[in-house]
GROMACS .gro file of C-alpha atoms in nm:
model
  324
    1MET     CA    1   0.000   0.000   0.000
    2SER     CA    2   0.134   0.338  -0.095
    3GLY     CA    3   0.170   0.627   0.148
    4GLY     CA    4  -0.121   0.806  -0.019
    5GLU     CA    5  -0.355   0.513   0.037
    6GLY     CA    6  -0.242   0.464   0.395
    7SER     CA    7  -0.307   0.827   0.484
    8LEU     CA    8  -0.678   0.828   0.413
    9LEU     CA    9  -0.774   0.818   0.779
   10ASP     CA   10  -0.529   1.073   0.909
   11HIS     CA   11  -0.501   1.341   0.643
   12GLY     CA   12  -0.673   1.596   0.872
   13ASN     CA   13  -0.745   1.917   0.681
   14CYS     CA   14  -0.602   1.779   0.357
   15GLU     CA   15  -0.926   1.839   0.164
   16ASP     CA   16  -0.941   2.201   0.276
   17GLN     CA   17  -0.579   2.249   0.172
   18LEU     CA   18  -0.649   2.093  -0.166
   19HIS     CA   19  -0.947   2.324  -0.217
   20SER     CA   20  -0.749   2.635  -0.126
   21THR     CA   21  -0.466   2.550  -0.364
   22MET     CA   22  -0.707   2.469  -0.648
   23ILE     CA   23  -0.886   2.806  -0.663
   24ARG     CA   24  -0.581   3.025  -0.704
   25SER     CA   25  -0.727   3.296  -0.921
   26GLN     CA   26  -0.878   3.586  -0.728
   27ASN     CA   27  -1.114   3.634  -1.018
   28ASP     CA   28  -1.231   3.272  -0.991
   29MET     CA   29  -1.285   3.309  -0.618
   30GLU     CA   30  -1.491   3.625  -0.666
   31PHE     CA   31  -1.710   3.454  -0.928
   32VAL     CA   32  -1.758   3.154  -0.699
   33ASN     CA   33  -1.853   3.375  -0.403
   34ASP     CA   34  -2.100   3.575  -0.613
   35PHE     CA   35  -2.250   3.257  -0.754
   36ARG     CA   36  -2.276   3.102  -0.410
   37GLN     CA   37  -2.456   3.405  -0.262
   38ILE     CA   38  -2.710   3.405  -0.546
   39LEU     CA   39  -2.781   3.035  -0.494
   40ILE     CA   40  -2.821   3.086  -0.117
   41LEU     CA   41  -3.061   3.378  -0.166
   42GLU     CA   42  -3.275   3.169  -0.402
   43ASN     CA   43  -3.261   2.860  -0.177
   44LEU     CA   44  -3.070   2.664  -0.442
   45LEU     CA   45  -2.773   2.547  -0.236
   46PRO     CA   46  -2.842   2.231  -0.035
   47PRO     CA   47  -2.564   2.162   0.219
   48MET     CA   48  -2.445   1.847   0.039
   49HIS     CA   49  -2.372   2.055  -0.274
   50ASP     CA   50  -2.218   2.353  -0.098
   51ASP     CA   51  -1.869   2.306  -0.241
   52ASN     CA   52  -1.662   2.583  -0.399
   53LEU     CA   53  -1.493   2.357  -0.652
   54LYS     CA   54  -1.825   2.212  -0.761
   55LEU     CA   55  -1.961   2.562  -0.808
   56LEU     CA   56  -1.649   2.650  -1.007
   57ARG     CA   57  -1.704   2.353  -1.240
   58PHE     CA   58  -2.054   2.478  -1.328
   59LEU     CA   59  -1.923   2.830  -1.381
   60LYS     CA   60  -1.648   2.706  -1.613
   61ALA     CA   61  -1.897   2.496  -1.806
   62ARG     CA   62  -2.090   2.815  -1.881
   63LYS     CA   63  -1.782   3.034  -1.933
   64SER     CA   64  -1.841   3.226  -1.606
   65ASP     CA   65  -2.187   3.344  -1.711
   66ILE     CA   66  -2.360   3.333  -1.373
   67GLU     CA   67  -2.716   3.332  -1.510
   68LYS     CA   68  -2.642   3.040  -1.744
   69ALA     CA   69  -2.455   2.859  -1.466
   70LYS     CA   70  -2.754   2.911  -1.233
   71LEU     CA   71  -2.989   2.759  -1.490
   72MET     CA   72  -2.754   2.464  -1.534
   73TRP     CA   73  -2.731   2.425  -1.155
   74THR     CA   74  -3.109   2.443  -1.112
   75ASN     CA   75  -3.161   2.179  -1.380
   76MET     CA   76  -2.904   1.958  -1.206
   77LEU     CA   77  -3.085   1.981  -0.871
   78GLN     CA   78  -3.421   1.902  -1.033
   79TRP     CA   79  -3.273   1.603  -1.221
   80ARG     CA   80  -3.123   1.468  -0.898
   81ARG     CA   81  -3.461   1.488  -0.726
   82ASP     CA   82  -3.643   1.322  -1.018
   83PHE     CA   83  -3.379   1.053  -1.072
   84GLY     CA   84  -3.316   0.977  -0.704
   85THR     CA   85  -2.946   1.049  -0.748
   86ASP     CA   86  -2.869   1.159  -0.393
   87SER     CA   87  -2.934   0.810  -0.256
   88ILE     CA   88  -2.856   0.596  -0.562
   89ILE     CA   89  -2.533   0.451  -0.421
   90LYS     CA   90  -2.726   0.289  -0.135
   91ASP     CA   91  -3.066   0.240  -0.294
   92PHE     CA   92  -2.984   0.091  -0.635
   93ASN     CA   93  -2.873  -0.273  -0.651
   94PHE     CA   94  -2.732  -0.359  -0.993
   95HIS     CA   95  -2.739  -0.732  -0.924
   96GLU     CA   96  -2.677  -0.817  -1.289
   97ARG     CA   97  -2.340  -0.640  -1.294
   98ASP     CA   98  -2.128  -0.953  -1.355
   99GLU     CA   99  -2.346  -1.062  -1.647
  100VAL     CA  100  -2.340  -0.709  -1.791
  101LEU     CA  101  -1.960  -0.699  -1.774
  102GLN     CA  102  -1.943  -1.030  -1.959
  103ASN     CA  103  -2.135  -0.877  -2.248
  104TYR     CA  104  -1.998  -0.522  -2.222
  105PRO     CA  105  -1.650  -0.516  -2.057
  106GLN     CA  106  -1.593  -0.189  -1.871
  107GLY     CA  107  -1.465  -0.054  -1.542
  108TYR     CA  108  -1.229   0.174  -1.349
  109HIS     CA  109  -0.868   0.064  -1.335
  110GLY     CA  110  -0.583   0.254  -1.169
  111THR     CA  111  -0.468   0.610  -1.228
  112ASP     CA  112  -0.270   0.798  -1.489
  113ARG     CA  113   0.063   0.969  -1.422
  114GLU     CA  114  -0.122   1.278  -1.293
  115GLY     CA  115  -0.319   1.072  -1.042
  116ARG     CA  116  -0.651   1.083  -1.228
  117PRO     CA  117  -0.874   0.771  -1.224
  118VAL     CA  118  -0.882   0.576  -1.550
  119TYR     CA  119  -1.208   0.436  -1.688
  120ILE     CA  120  -1.200   0.175  -1.966
  121GLU     CA  121  -1.478   0.056  -2.198
  122ARG     CA  122  -1.439  -0.213  -2.464
  123LEU     CA  123  -1.724  -0.094  -2.682
  124GLY     CA  124  -1.628  -0.326  -2.967
  125LEU     CA  125  -1.693  -0.631  -2.746
  126MET     CA  126  -2.046  -0.522  -2.655
  127ASN     CA  127  -2.305  -0.789  -2.737
  128VAL     CA  128  -2.625  -0.584  -2.750
  129ASP     CA  129  -2.865  -0.880  -2.779
  130LYS     CA  130  -2.721  -1.066  -2.479
  131LEU     CA  131  -2.685  -0.742  -2.284
  132LEU     CA  132  -3.057  -0.674  -2.320
  133GLU     CA  133  -3.132  -1.028  -2.202
  134VAL     CA  134  -2.973  -0.959  -1.863
  135THR     CA  135  -3.065  -0.593  -1.807
  136THR     CA  136  -3.265  -0.304  -1.947
  137LEU     CA  137  -3.135   0.018  -2.092
  138ASP     CA  138  -3.302   0.213  -1.810
  139ARG     CA  139  -3.123   0.006  -1.547
  140TYR     CA  140  -2.795   0.045  -1.732
  141VAL     CA  141  -2.837   0.424  -1.721
  142LYS     CA  142  -2.894   0.402  -1.343
  143TYR     CA  143  -2.578   0.193  -1.312
  144HIS     CA  144  -2.385   0.457  -1.507
  145VAL     CA  145  -2.511   0.731  -1.273
  146GLN     CA  146  -2.435   0.520  -0.966
  147GLU     CA  147  -2.075   0.471  -1.083
  148PHE     CA  148  -2.039   0.846  -1.143
  149GLU     CA  149  -2.166   0.911  -0.790
  150LYS     CA  150  -1.909   0.662  -0.656
  151SER     CA  151  -1.640   0.857  -0.839
  152ILE     CA  152  -1.753   1.178  -0.669
  153ALA     CA  153  -1.784   1.009  -0.327
  154PHE     CA  154  -1.481   0.776  -0.333
  155ARG     CA  155  -1.257   0.785  -0.638
  156PHE     CA  156  -1.185   1.157  -0.673
  157PRO     CA  157  -1.126   1.215  -0.297
  158ALA     CA  158  -0.899   0.910  -0.271
  159CYS     CA  159  -0.702   1.012  -0.580
  160SER     CA  160  -0.668   1.363  -0.438
  161VAL     CA  161  -0.515   1.232  -0.118
  162ALA     CA  162  -0.285   0.989  -0.302
  163ALA     CA  163  -0.169   1.257  -0.549
  164LYS     CA  164  -0.153   1.530  -0.280
  165ARG     CA  165  -0.346   1.765  -0.508
  166HIS     CA  166  -0.710   1.811  -0.598
  167ILE     CA  167  -0.839   1.557  -0.853
  168ASP     CA  168  -1.187   1.598  -0.996
  169ARG     CA  169  -1.137   1.478  -1.353
  170GLY     CA  170  -1.082   1.136  -1.501
  171VAL     CA  171  -0.933   0.973  -1.808
  172THR     CA  172  -1.143   0.748  -2.032
  173ILE     CA  173  -1.014   0.485  -2.275
  174LEU     CA  174  -1.273   0.370  -2.526
  175ASP     CA  175  -1.174   0.063  -2.728
  176VAL     CA  176  -1.389   0.060  -3.042
  177GLU     CA  177  -1.224  -0.226  -3.231
  178GLY     CA  178  -1.486  -0.389  -3.453
  179VAL     CA  179  -1.748  -0.119  -3.399
  180SER     CA  180  -1.972  -0.040  -3.692
  181SER     CA  181  -2.319   0.100  -3.748
  182ARG     CA  182  -2.461  -0.253  -3.709
  183ASN     CA  183  -2.366  -0.248  -3.341
  184PHE     CA  184  -2.584   0.055  -3.279
  185THR     CA  185  -2.957   0.010  -3.300
  186LYS     CA  186  -3.174   0.316  -3.245
  187PRO     CA  187  -3.229   0.240  -2.870
  188VAL     CA  188  -2.854   0.203  -2.816
  189ARG     CA  189  -2.782   0.533  -2.992
  190GLU     CA  190  -3.047   0.703  -2.779
  191VAL     CA  191  -2.893   0.567  -2.457
  192ILE     CA  192  -2.544   0.684  -2.561
  193LEU     CA  193  -2.679   1.034  -2.622
  194GLN     CA  194  -2.866   1.020  -2.290
  195LEU     CA  195  -2.546   0.925  -2.106
  196GLN     CA  196  -2.359   1.205  -2.279
  197LYS     CA  197  -2.627   1.452  -2.174
  198ILE     CA  198  -2.611   1.333  -1.812
  199ASP     CA  199  -2.231   1.359  -1.806
  200ASN     CA  200  -2.219   1.701  -1.971
  201ASP     CA  201  -2.516   1.866  -1.800
  202TYR     CA  202  -2.501   1.724  -1.448
  203TYR     CA  203  -2.131   1.639  -1.401
  204PRO     CA  204  -1.962   1.917  -1.598
  205GLU     CA  205  -1.585   1.955  -1.625
  206THR     CA  206  -1.512   1.603  -1.497
  207LEU     CA  207  -1.358   1.465  -1.817
  208GLY     CA  208  -0.985   1.520  -1.833
  209GLU     CA  209  -0.914   1.334  -2.155
  210MET     CA  210  -1.066   1.055  -2.362
  211PHE     CA  211  -0.869   0.823  -2.589
  212VAL     CA  212  -1.070   0.639  -2.854
  213ILE     CA  213  -0.849   0.353  -2.971
  214ASN     CA  214  -0.868   0.102  -3.258
  215ALA     CA  215  -1.087   0.346  -3.449
  216GLY     CA  216  -1.155   0.198  -3.791
  217PRO     CA  217  -1.370   0.326  -4.078
  218GLY     CA  218  -1.691   0.204  -3.910
  219PHE     CA  219  -1.636   0.402  -3.594
  220ARG     CA  220  -1.510   0.709  -3.777
  221LEU     CA  221  -1.842   0.717  -3.966
  222LEU     CA  222  -2.033   0.694  -3.636
  223TRP     CA  223  -1.811   0.962  -3.484
  224HIS     CA  224  -1.895   1.190  -3.775
  225ILE     CA  225  -2.266   1.136  -3.692
  226LEU     CA  226  -2.237   1.172  -3.314
  227LYS     CA  227  -1.988   1.458  -3.292
  228PRO     CA  228  -2.234   1.739  -3.375
  229PHE     CA  229  -2.448   1.636  -3.076
  230LEU     CA  230  -2.158   1.674  -2.831
  231ASP     CA  231  -2.040   1.988  -2.658
  232PRO     CA  232  -1.742   2.140  -2.845
  233GLU     CA  233  -1.550   2.171  -2.518
  234THR     CA  234  -1.595   1.796  -2.470
  235THR     CA  235  -1.490   1.701  -2.822
  236SER     CA  236  -1.169   1.903  -2.781
  237LYS     CA  237  -1.064   1.655  -2.510
  238ILE     CA  238  -1.127   1.347  -2.726
  239HIS     CA  239  -0.835   1.191  -2.916
  240VAL     CA  240  -0.937   0.944  -3.188
  241LEU     CA  241  -0.654   0.695  -3.253
  242GLY     CA  242  -0.608   0.394  -3.477
  243ASN     CA  243  -0.444   0.066  -3.376
  244ASN     CA  244  -0.106   0.228  -3.309
  245TYR     CA  245  -0.213   0.369  -2.975
  246GLN     CA  246   0.009   0.197  -2.714
  247GLY     CA  247   0.281   0.462  -2.719
  248LYS     CA  248   0.030   0.741  -2.657
  249LEU     CA  249  -0.133   0.557  -2.365
  250LEU     CA  250   0.203   0.479  -2.207
  251GLU     CA  251   0.289   0.849  -2.218
  252ILE     CA  252   0.013   0.922  -1.969
  253ILE     CA  253  -0.026   0.587  -1.786
  254ASP     CA  254   0.250   0.379  -1.628
  255GLU     CA  255   0.270   0.028  -1.775
  256CYS     CA  256   0.205  -0.121  -1.427
  257GLU     CA  257  -0.128   0.065  -1.420
  258LEU     CA  258  -0.226  -0.021  -1.779
  259PRO     CA  259  -0.400  -0.356  -1.851
  260ASP     CA  260  -0.206  -0.602  -2.062
  261PHE     CA  261  -0.474  -0.601  -2.333
  262LEU     CA  262  -0.394  -0.232  -2.388
  263GLY     CA  263  -0.017  -0.276  -2.397
  264GLY     CA  264   0.058  -0.258  -2.024
  265ARG     CA  265   0.167  -0.519  -1.773
  266CYS     CA  266  -0.128  -0.539  -1.534
  267THR     CA  267  -0.355  -0.847  -1.530
  268CYS     CA  268  -0.531  -0.826  -1.189
  269GLU     CA  269  -0.552  -1.205  -1.207
  270ASN     CA  270  -0.644  -1.228  -0.838
  271ASP     CA  271  -0.943  -0.999  -0.889
  272GLY     CA  272  -1.102  -1.165  -1.190
  273GLY     CA  273  -0.932  -0.941  -1.446
  274CYS     CA  274  -0.855  -0.573  -1.474
  275LEU     CA  275  -1.206  -0.453  -1.557
  276ARG     CA  276  -1.356  -0.633  -1.256
  277SER     CA  277  -1.092  -0.528  -1.004
  278ASP     CA  278  -1.185  -0.160  -0.949
  279LYS     CA  279  -0.814  -0.117  -0.881
  280GLY     CA  280  -0.712   0.218  -0.738
  281PRO     CA  281  -0.652   0.418  -0.419
  282TRP     CA  282  -1.028   0.449  -0.373
  283ARG     CA  283  -1.062   0.082  -0.275
  284THR     CA  284  -0.925   0.166   0.069
  285LEU     CA  285  -1.163   0.459   0.109
  286LYS     CA  286  -1.461   0.243   0.007
  287GLU     CA  287  -1.359  -0.022   0.259
  288ILE     CA  288  -1.335   0.243   0.533
  289SER     CA  289  -1.676   0.380   0.436
  290MET     CA  290  -1.835   0.035   0.438
  291GLU     CA  291  -1.678  -0.043   0.776
  292ALA     CA  292  -1.810   0.287   0.914
  293GLU     CA  293  -2.158   0.213   0.777
  294CYS     CA  294  -2.149  -0.136   0.931
  295LEU     CA  295  -2.040   0.013   1.265
  296GLU     CA  296  -2.319   0.271   1.246
  297LYS     CA  297  -2.578  -0.003   1.187
  298THR     CA  298  -2.435  -0.209   1.471
  299MET     CA  299  -2.450   0.087   1.709
  300ALA     CA  300  -2.809   0.159   1.602
  301THR     CA  301  -2.903  -0.203   1.676
  302LEU     CA  302  -2.735  -0.186   2.017
  303ASN     CA  303  -2.921   0.136   2.098
  304VAL     CA  304  -3.253  -0.027   2.010
  305THR     CA  305  -3.162  -0.327   2.226
  306ARG     CA  306  -3.078  -0.099   2.518
  307GLN     CA  307  -3.408   0.084   2.479
  308LEU     CA  308  -3.604  -0.243   2.472
  309LYS     CA  309  -3.425  -0.400   2.770
  310PRO     CA  310  -3.573  -0.170   3.043
  311ALA     CA  311  -3.920  -0.233   2.904
  312THR     CA  312  -3.858  -0.607   2.906
  313ASP     CA  313  -3.724  -0.593   3.261
  314SER     CA  314  -4.032  -0.399   3.371
  315LEU     CA  315  -4.262  -0.660   3.219
  316ASN     CA  316  -4.066  -0.938   3.386
  317ASN     CA  317  -4.084  -0.758   3.722
  318ALA     CA  318  -4.457  -0.701   3.676
  319GLY     CA  319  -4.503  -1.069   3.601
  320SER     CA  320  -4.312  -1.166   3.916
  321SER     CA  321  -4.530  -0.934   4.128
  322LEU     CA  322  -4.849  -1.086   3.986
  323SER     CA  323  -4.732  -1.437   4.056
  324LEU     CA  324  -4.689  -1.344   4.424
   0.00000   0.00000   0.00000
C-alpha cells in the first residue's frame, strides 16, 4: 500500500488544503462567491452541494456566465430529485453487474501519471442482444449514474489524497475495435446520447481526456454522426486513434497501471481481471466507508436493544409481582 492510500484516515485538513490550492485565481474566487450568494438567496444550495470547486465547475462549463450557470445548476438539482441520485449509491442494486460486464467489458482501473482515475470501456466487445437479455437500458443508465456518484464520493477524494493535489477529472479509454453502425440500434444510440447529456449537463468539467483507440472506418463514420451532438469543449478533449495507440497511452499511464490487453503489464488475475478489479486508491476509502456504515448499523441495533431492555425488565418484574 502506498503512502497516499495509507493516509486516508489521518489526512486531517487535507481536503481544505487541496481546495485552497485549487482556486488560485482571485477572479475565480470572486465569481464563486458571487455565484454562491445568489444560490443561497434563491434557496438553491443544499448543504451536500455547498462546495466551492463544484460551483467553479458549473461556472467554467458556462464560461463564467452566472445566469447560465444558475440555470444549469437548477436543472441539475431538479434532475437529482427526479432521478433519485442523492441516494442511488445505497438504494440501487445492480445485481446483474457480472453478467453485464461479460457482455460489455468496462470498469475503473488505476490512475494515470497525474493521479486521475482511468475508466476503460471495450465498446467493440459489446453484445447488445445478450446485454438486453440480462438488463434493461433504463437500469444500465442508473448503473452509469451510480458509478459516477461513486467517483464523486470515493474515487476523486482518494485520488486527491494519493496525489496530494485536488483531482476531480478522469481519463477514459474507449476501445472501439470492430465497432460499426450494425452495433448501434436506435435504442442504443439514444442511450449513448442520454449518457452524454447526463455527463455534460449534471457532471460538468469532470472529463480530463478521452482516448478512442482502434478506431476503424466504421467508428469514424459513427463519430462523424455523433460529434455534432456533443459539446465542443468535450470534443476538444477526445483523441481518436487507430491501432497504433500503445505509445500514446504509455505516455500518460504507467505500464504497471495499464491492462495487458492495452499494452501494459497489469492483469489483476487475483481480482477476476482488470475490468472487474476496481483497482485504485479508492478501494481503501470504500472499505473504510463500508466499515463505518457497518459500525453505524451495529450501534443503532445496540441502541434499540438498550431501549427495549428496560421495558422487558419492567414486564418481567410485573409478572413476578403478579405471581406473588
